[in-house]
XYZ file of C-alpha atoms in Angstrom:
567
model
C 87.425 198.183 97.251
C 88.120 201.860 97.922
C 84.527 202.676 96.958
C 83.177 199.993 99.291
C 85.175 201.318 102.254
C 84.015 204.857 101.436
C 80.391 203.680 101.363
C 80.747 201.866 104.687
C 82.332 204.917 106.302
C 79.581 207.146 104.923
C 76.942 204.745 106.257
C 78.512 204.968 109.725
C 78.597 208.768 109.574
C 74.923 208.871 108.719
C 74.026 206.250 111.348
C 76.169 206.888 114.440
C 74.426 204.097 116.351
C 76.493 201.659 114.254
C 79.700 203.251 115.554
C 78.411 203.229 119.127
C 77.461 199.565 119.199
C 80.560 198.549 117.241
C 82.633 200.290 119.932
C 80.730 198.477 122.673
C 80.923 195.041 121.045
C 84.598 195.243 120.096
C 85.502 196.960 123.392
C 83.835 194.342 125.573
C 85.495 191.582 123.518
C 88.932 193.218 123.852
C 88.347 193.750 127.573
C 88.043 189.989 128.091
C 91.468 189.286 126.604
C 94.003 188.533 129.339
C 97.696 189.340 129.234
C 98.869 186.914 131.895
C 96.616 187.818 134.831
C 95.942 191.373 133.590
C 93.240 192.596 131.253
C 92.428 196.090 130.005
C 88.859 195.845 131.229
C 85.755 196.896 129.364
C 85.920 200.670 129.944
C 89.467 201.238 128.695
C 88.911 198.848 125.780
C 85.691 200.576 124.693
C 87.441 203.952 124.820
C 90.405 202.747 122.744
C 88.156 201.148 120.111
C 85.923 204.239 119.986
C 88.910 206.576 119.531
C 90.284 204.387 116.723
C 86.911 204.235 114.951
C 86.418 207.973 115.366
C 89.916 208.698 114.043
C 89.435 206.451 111.002
C 85.855 207.245 110.042
C 85.267 210.808 111.258
C 88.498 212.481 110.165
C 88.268 216.253 109.583
C 84.792 216.373 111.134
C 83.374 217.428 114.507
C 80.994 214.856 115.889
C 79.349 215.337 119.290
C 76.809 212.735 120.483
C 75.546 215.125 123.144
C 72.102 213.781 124.069
C 73.100 210.104 124.160
C 76.190 210.989 126.178
C 74.173 212.999 128.705
C 71.536 210.282 129.186
C 74.017 207.418 129.553
C 76.227 209.367 131.972
C 73.177 210.381 134.017
C 72.095 206.743 134.432
C 75.642 205.677 135.320
C 76.376 208.358 137.885
C 72.931 208.107 139.529
C 73.367 204.337 139.938
C 76.831 204.836 141.484
C 75.399 207.308 143.997
C 72.448 205.013 144.717
C 74.827 202.131 145.409
C 77.214 203.979 147.750
C 74.588 206.229 149.409
C 73.980 204.159 152.561
C 77.711 203.795 153.273
C 78.561 207.402 152.422
C 76.036 208.909 154.815
C 76.340 206.068 157.329
C 80.135 206.262 157.253
C 80.022 209.968 158.105
C 77.546 209.405 160.950
C 78.913 206.295 162.640
C 82.239 205.707 164.343
C 84.440 204.792 161.339
C 86.528 207.917 161.924
C 89.764 206.350 160.707
C 88.241 205.254 157.413
C 86.662 208.659 156.822
C 89.985 210.314 157.657
C 91.992 208.066 155.327
C 89.491 208.719 152.505
C 89.612 212.495 152.837
C 93.409 212.455 153.208
C 93.813 210.400 150.034
C 91.432 212.513 147.961
C 92.931 215.832 149.069
C 96.456 214.514 148.440
C 95.346 213.332 144.992
C 93.850 216.725 144.093
C 96.912 218.656 145.224
C 99.226 216.245 143.397
C 97.133 216.482 140.215
C 97.197 220.304 140.227
C 100.958 220.435 140.897
C 101.713 217.834 138.195
C 99.454 219.553 135.662
C 101.237 222.868 136.169
C 104.669 221.239 136.321
C 104.147 219.425 133.007
C 102.251 222.331 131.404
C 99.007 220.406 130.826
C 95.831 222.220 129.802
C 92.491 221.779 131.574
C 91.425 218.924 129.293
C 94.583 216.898 129.826
C 94.375 217.626 133.576
C 90.837 216.255 133.842
C 91.753 213.134 131.882
C 94.908 212.695 133.986
C 92.871 212.707 137.200
C 90.277 210.328 135.728
C 92.745 207.785 134.341
C 95.509 207.784 136.944
C 92.938 207.317 139.727
C 90.599 205.076 137.668
C 87.586 207.292 138.328
C 85.717 207.384 135.022
C 83.015 209.740 136.309
C 85.617 212.526 136.366
C 85.376 212.598 132.554
C 81.751 213.724 132.840
C 82.254 216.393 135.499
C 85.409 217.733 133.836
C 83.624 217.922 130.468
C 80.737 219.808 132.063
C 83.104 222.283 133.694
C 84.929 222.852 130.382
C 81.590 223.579 128.700
C 80.946 226.337 131.257
C 84.451 227.810 131.285
C 84.691 228.072 127.486
C 81.212 229.616 127.245
C 80.227 226.894 124.784
C 82.754 227.808 122.033
C 82.359 224.683 119.920
C 85.860 224.159 118.535
C 87.614 224.848 121.829
C 85.185 222.647 123.762
C 85.634 219.701 121.378
C 89.426 220.035 121.452
C 89.572 220.063 125.255
C 87.115 217.142 125.518
C 89.321 215.209 123.101
C 92.267 215.954 125.387
C 90.325 214.487 128.345
C 89.703 211.227 126.469
C 93.325 210.926 125.308
C 94.783 211.578 128.769
C 92.346 209.085 130.307
C 93.272 206.362 127.802
C 97.024 206.963 128.263
C 96.954 206.893 132.087
C 94.228 204.361 132.924
C 96.269 201.208 132.283
C 99.003 202.179 134.759
C 96.305 203.512 137.099
C 95.067 199.937 137.403
C 97.987 197.583 136.679
C 100.587 199.948 138.116
C 98.614 200.364 141.326
C 98.386 196.596 141.822
C 102.179 196.370 141.482
C 102.710 199.408 143.742
C 100.660 197.908 146.584
C 102.657 194.676 146.359
C 105.902 196.687 146.461
C 104.796 198.724 149.491
C 103.949 195.664 151.583
C 107.240 194.059 150.460
C 109.396 197.087 151.311
C 107.862 197.236 154.782
C 108.303 193.443 155.074
C 104.686 192.908 155.997
C 103.283 189.387 155.847
C 99.786 190.092 154.516
C 98.255 186.658 155.362
C 99.406 187.047 158.988
C 98.076 190.619 159.142
C 94.751 189.376 157.771
C 94.629 186.651 160.432
C 95.171 189.261 163.133
C 92.269 191.305 161.774
C 90.081 188.199 161.547
C 91.111 187.194 165.071
C 89.646 190.425 166.412
C 86.363 189.559 164.692
C 86.228 185.894 165.724
C 85.558 183.025 163.348
C 82.504 181.332 161.878
C 81.756 178.363 159.689
C 81.846 179.476 156.067
C 79.080 178.575 153.657
C 79.307 178.282 149.915
C 77.211 179.594 147.074
C 74.023 177.892 145.948
C 75.840 176.750 142.805
C 78.761 175.091 144.633
C 78.879 173.815 148.200
C 80.191 171.152 150.547
C 77.462 168.780 151.671
C 78.576 169.112 155.296
C 77.857 172.852 155.169
C 74.183 172.513 154.269
C 71.634 173.648 156.834
C 69.346 170.659 157.322
C 66.393 169.654 159.529
C 66.785 166.299 161.313
C 64.247 164.596 163.613
C 65.190 162.723 166.802
C 63.184 160.844 169.425
C 63.971 161.981 172.970
C 65.392 158.849 174.576
C 68.686 159.794 176.248
C 68.760 160.746 179.907
C 70.812 163.846 179.002
C 67.763 165.254 177.192
C 64.760 163.867 179.101
C 63.208 166.521 181.324
C 65.457 169.274 179.949
C 64.110 172.515 178.509
C 64.576 173.328 174.833
C 67.140 175.961 175.771
C 69.088 173.475 177.898
C 69.120 170.866 175.105
C 70.407 173.423 172.597
C 73.185 174.309 175.046
C 74.387 170.669 175.057
C 75.754 171.148 171.539
C 79.235 172.704 171.154
C 78.084 174.874 168.250
C 74.841 176.677 167.554
C 71.811 174.576 166.534
C 68.087 175.202 167.023
C 65.101 173.119 168.100
C 62.595 174.163 165.452
C 59.584 171.861 166.000
C 58.325 169.507 168.700
C 55.915 166.616 168.366
C 54.214 165.600 171.618
C 51.724 162.725 171.618
C 51.035 163.104 167.908
C 50.557 166.881 168.100
C 53.019 169.049 166.189
C 53.973 172.271 167.985
C 55.421 175.070 165.847
C 55.167 177.938 168.297
C 56.636 177.226 171.722
C 58.571 178.851 174.518
C 62.172 177.752 174.844
C 61.449 176.936 178.499
C 59.167 174.042 177.513
C 60.443 170.683 178.802
C 60.991 167.608 176.689
C 59.520 164.271 177.730
C 60.647 160.802 176.804
C 59.212 159.820 173.401
C 58.847 163.400 172.149
C 60.163 164.030 168.664
C 62.222 167.176 168.161
C 63.379 168.668 164.884
C 66.846 170.205 164.964
C 68.055 172.645 162.314
C 71.689 173.490 161.836
C 74.649 172.814 159.649
C 74.887 169.124 158.894
C 78.339 168.964 160.471
C 76.826 170.138 163.771
C 73.810 167.848 164.031
C 75.088 164.551 162.643
C 75.937 163.235 166.139
C 72.750 164.530 167.807
C 71.588 160.931 168.388
C 74.285 160.643 171.080
C 72.738 163.567 172.982
C 68.992 163.256 172.314
C 68.189 159.782 171.012
C 67.746 157.871 167.746
C 67.070 159.677 164.481
C 63.611 159.053 163.017
C 62.019 159.594 159.630
C 58.878 161.508 160.452
C 56.406 163.675 158.528
C 57.198 166.445 160.960
C 60.424 166.954 158.968
C 58.981 166.273 155.534
C 56.350 168.979 156.010
C 58.877 171.684 156.907
C 59.487 174.446 154.345
C 62.879 176.128 154.303
C 63.820 179.515 152.889
C 66.945 181.357 151.768
C 66.314 185.086 151.936
C 68.295 188.286 151.630
C 67.359 190.772 154.349
C 68.233 194.474 154.049
C 69.105 195.840 157.507
C 66.962 198.902 158.219
C 66.300 198.642 161.961
C 68.063 201.655 163.456
C 68.517 199.856 166.776
C 70.622 197.175 165.077
C 72.972 199.589 163.261
C 76.491 198.798 164.483
C 75.487 195.572 166.248
C 77.554 192.439 165.702
C 76.301 189.312 163.962
C 76.585 187.476 167.268
C 74.341 190.025 169.041
C 71.700 189.939 166.290
C 71.447 186.179 165.927
C 71.618 185.470 169.641
C 68.697 187.750 170.341
C 66.564 187.510 167.205
C 67.741 184.747 164.916
C 66.637 181.540 166.596
C 66.439 178.841 163.926
C 68.195 181.060 161.346
C 71.717 180.670 160.034
C 73.710 183.322 158.231
C 75.190 182.574 154.821
C 76.762 185.908 153.925
C 76.852 189.641 154.617
C 77.067 191.898 151.575
C 77.923 195.598 151.528
C 77.982 197.601 148.269
C 77.919 194.306 146.385
C 81.045 193.017 148.153
C 80.823 190.016 150.457
C 82.310 190.633 153.910
C 84.170 187.952 155.877
C 81.778 186.196 158.237
C 82.739 186.652 161.875
C 80.776 186.839 165.180
C 82.088 190.351 165.929
C 81.499 191.702 162.426
C 79.442 194.874 162.814
C 76.403 195.187 160.593
C 75.129 198.542 159.359
C 71.948 199.767 157.751
C 71.896 198.961 154.082
C 73.838 195.704 154.502
C 72.254 192.576 153.024
C 72.151 189.481 155.240
C 71.651 186.197 153.392
C 69.868 183.906 155.844
C 68.730 180.282 155.669
C 66.335 178.423 157.947
C 62.718 177.371 158.231
C 60.382 179.846 156.492
C 58.673 180.682 159.780
C 61.940 181.621 161.500
C 63.376 183.482 158.510
C 60.242 185.596 158.046
C 60.234 186.424 161.764
C 63.854 187.539 161.570
C 63.192 189.615 158.433
C 60.390 191.494 160.187
C 62.667 192.285 163.132
C 65.816 193.203 161.203
C 64.583 195.064 158.166
C 63.108 194.406 154.774
C 63.152 191.159 152.746
C 65.052 191.587 149.483
C 62.991 189.231 147.363
C 64.024 188.630 143.779
C 62.323 190.992 141.388
C 62.858 192.262 137.858
C 61.019 195.539 138.449
C 62.965 198.806 138.648
C 61.326 201.884 140.154
C 61.897 204.179 137.182
C 59.917 206.948 138.887
C 62.720 207.209 141.451
C 65.388 207.073 138.744
C 63.717 209.795 136.661
C 63.009 212.147 139.568
C 66.478 211.554 141.000
C 68.227 212.510 137.756
C 66.035 215.604 137.324
C 66.762 216.791 140.879
C 70.477 216.072 140.435
C 70.622 217.964 137.158
C 69.029 221.043 138.756
C 71.469 220.864 141.680
C 74.379 220.520 139.266
C 73.375 223.636 137.355
C 73.873 225.798 140.450
C 77.166 227.696 140.481
C 78.951 229.921 142.998
C 81.409 232.541 141.762
C 84.640 232.572 143.784
C 87.077 235.221 142.589
C 85.315 235.351 139.245
C 85.637 231.576 138.778
C 82.340 229.615 138.696
C 82.527 226.730 141.193
C 79.908 224.092 140.478
C 79.224 220.414 141.013
C 78.262 220.167 137.368
C 75.437 217.965 136.170
C 77.477 214.833 136.919
C 78.255 215.865 140.495
C 74.668 216.960 141.091
C 73.219 213.661 139.855
C 75.767 211.769 141.991
C 74.653 213.672 145.103
C 71.023 212.979 144.210
C 71.805 209.266 143.787
C 73.476 209.205 147.197
C 70.425 210.813 148.787
C 67.921 208.449 147.147
C 70.123 205.417 147.883
C 70.256 206.407 151.542
C 66.481 206.964 151.642
C 66.007 203.505 150.151
C 68.118 201.974 152.960
C 65.964 203.747 155.559
C 62.587 202.909 153.979
C 63.120 200.084 151.451
C 59.468 199.678 150.462
C 60.016 201.985 147.468
C 62.736 203.045 145.050
C 64.034 199.561 144.323
C 66.713 199.096 141.660
C 67.568 195.367 141.501
C 71.234 194.402 141.264
C 71.014 193.388 137.558
C 69.456 196.766 136.731
C 72.197 198.542 138.700
C 74.753 196.660 136.598
C 73.066 197.799 133.372
C 72.981 201.426 134.547
C 76.582 201.475 135.797
C 78.353 199.250 133.287
C 76.402 199.856 130.091
C 75.681 203.489 131.014
C 79.367 204.173 131.651
C 80.629 202.394 128.550
C 78.015 203.959 126.283
C 79.131 207.348 127.626
C 82.781 206.403 127.119
C 82.031 205.287 123.557
C 80.469 208.690 122.827
C 83.513 210.442 124.305
C 85.930 208.286 122.305
C 84.117 208.664 118.983
C 83.912 212.445 119.406
C 87.583 212.615 120.430
C 88.816 210.361 117.633
C 89.417 212.993 114.922
C 91.715 215.006 117.237
C 93.177 212.128 119.237
C 96.230 211.342 117.118
C 97.480 214.923 117.125
C 96.944 215.206 120.885
C 98.729 211.905 121.485
C 101.749 213.003 119.438
C 101.855 216.348 121.212
C 101.705 215.225 124.835
C 101.457 211.411 125.037
C 104.760 210.696 126.840
C 104.356 213.694 129.136
C 100.851 212.610 130.160
C 101.979 209.036 130.809
C 104.801 210.165 133.128
C 102.436 212.540 134.939
C 99.930 209.686 135.275
C 102.531 207.366 136.839
C 103.374 210.086 139.359
C 99.712 210.778 140.155
C 98.959 207.086 140.696
C 101.916 206.655 143.048
C 102.088 209.873 145.102
C 98.719 209.844 146.939
C 98.897 206.086 147.546
C 102.392 206.231 149.052
C 101.485 209.222 151.225
C 98.282 207.522 152.387
C 100.168 204.296 153.163
C 102.612 206.148 155.438
C 99.837 208.219 157.032
C 97.658 205.173 157.691
C 100.456 203.049 159.153
C 102.171 205.590 161.390
C 99.469 208.142 162.239
C 96.236 206.125 162.225
C 97.996 202.810 163.033
C 95.638 200.770 160.867
C 96.098 197.059 160.241
C 98.067 196.849 156.938
C 95.455 194.714 155.166
C 92.603 196.969 156.246
C 94.709 199.977 155.203
C 95.304 198.506 151.746
C 91.567 197.871 151.474
C 90.874 201.478 152.447
C 93.394 202.770 149.884
C 91.833 200.751 147.057
C 88.429 202.047 148.164
C 89.435 205.710 148.294
C 91.111 205.249 144.898
C 87.984 203.437 143.609
C 90.026 200.567 142.144
C 88.177 197.284 142.640
C 90.810 195.351 140.652
C 93.431 196.371 143.233
C 91.106 195.258 146.056
C 90.815 191.819 144.465
C 94.621 191.650 144.284
C 94.893 192.503 147.997
C 92.367 189.775 148.815
C 94.422 187.255 146.848
C 97.737 188.314 148.420
C 96.323 188.271 151.964
C 94.327 185.053 151.347
C 91.385 186.709 153.059
C 88.343 188.862 152.302
C 88.901 190.994 155.421
C 90.234 193.904 153.291
C 86.639 194.521 152.163
C 85.857 195.874 155.645
C 88.324 198.708 155.020
C 87.150 199.219 151.435
C 83.454 200.105 151.595
C 83.308 203.489 153.388
C 86.389 204.912 151.567
C 84.936 203.686 148.259
C 81.741 205.660 148.908
C 83.617 208.809 149.913
C 86.202 208.468 147.130
C 83.492 208.205 144.479
C 81.978 211.479 145.641
C 85.115 213.557 146.214
C 87.021 212.436 143.116
C 83.974 213.057 140.937
C 83.658 216.594 142.336
C 87.417 217.098 141.854
C 86.833 216.660 138.095
C 85.056 220.009 137.938
C 87.445 221.599 140.420
C 90.716 220.741 138.672
C 89.458 222.165 135.365
C 88.770 225.470 137.131
C 92.131 225.553 138.948
C 94.597 224.621 136.188
């Protein structure tokens, strides 16, 4: 038995890909296990499994999966930048001053707190980088902190590996409270201030107005389907009226999409055209809005004019500069005749539908209607996001090369090299290319599934490399400073969030739900955002989340290199 285990371990040492994929498989499986409503998540689980495997199999050896780690981290960090690019640049340019302010305040408070805690608890640069990464759930800090350590230690192998091991240990120790503890903290804050989150969410929604909600393609209420229905003009209320006047007879928005006069079907018509008795009109709208149209227009008929209609559901990326900052109501009143909105998505998060919801470049509008109307709207608003499996790898490759070159630049301040590092440089490059894509979306496409592969698999493959390399030294580091790091991590999770909560409530006077959304964004903790949405019984917190999430990703990632230089 002992010989068999020795042979297996030796096989893994000679074929590190076995260790990597074992870490991924076991980590993803562990990440799905729930403890009540909480789970470790894939990243923390992969790291823990990788550290254990490294400690068991690679004892008394130094093992650095450098090339694989660099490639996987490059793909991950570029995809993050690509995703947040439109909101990062757009958020700085447009009027979301409060959200930009809250993001910068949080990140600066977090950096100062991390430096003070690191010095107070006597943590070295490796522990400090891992503390910042885990307590604030920003995994990209591991990459930038590791890069900075490589520079500061002038590549001395033993010292570099020891400090990188310290990063992984501190991250693993602090990440769980950084997520679960933050969720509890946000609940406690709203409770201490006696804030009713559902009521605060309703106030925020009230300022935006309300709209009928639609469901996903997989699950829906029949009454919320957009349907075409044909009616013969027979009621005096409709005879002789223009199309625009007939549409105005309905309490909620519907559209006259086709007219049949004397056997001739008219697709293109002016809304000033008048309807005669016996004409057949096709209405499109939510079923709940058109079911009583016979009382206004005349009897419903089964006509080929309906059967021949082709509908379309299409995602449209907003690129029209003139529409940036316009509300849904403004856009669909002026341009969207015959089209009905299903959802608005920003950074992969669905925003609450409301007439006054402001749309920005890079947002994805999911629209349903007749193909003719939807294609017309797409041409006016931006670029149709049609389903594709093709990723523009030219953009990905060039973007990572440019980012790497930017990250290699360093400025000496007082003899200390200040640099973005390769990770920070690639992140900046991703932001730039993501923003360019939102301005001219005919190139550089990375479909959502490909973005998931780059971010999720790229990150966890990188984390597995870090964990396996750290494994041999992890146990000693954990014994030496485990409790100290955990206490420092609890403090670092709490301090910037509490300060930002007070600052946002009393100085910026933000709605509490929007403030909580902004805090989870600046702290890049999506799990906490989901908790806020559940507690407030509303998705309105997402509005506060997106811009701070973009800014937080950038600043916290850069802080990874900075804290290593300052501790």
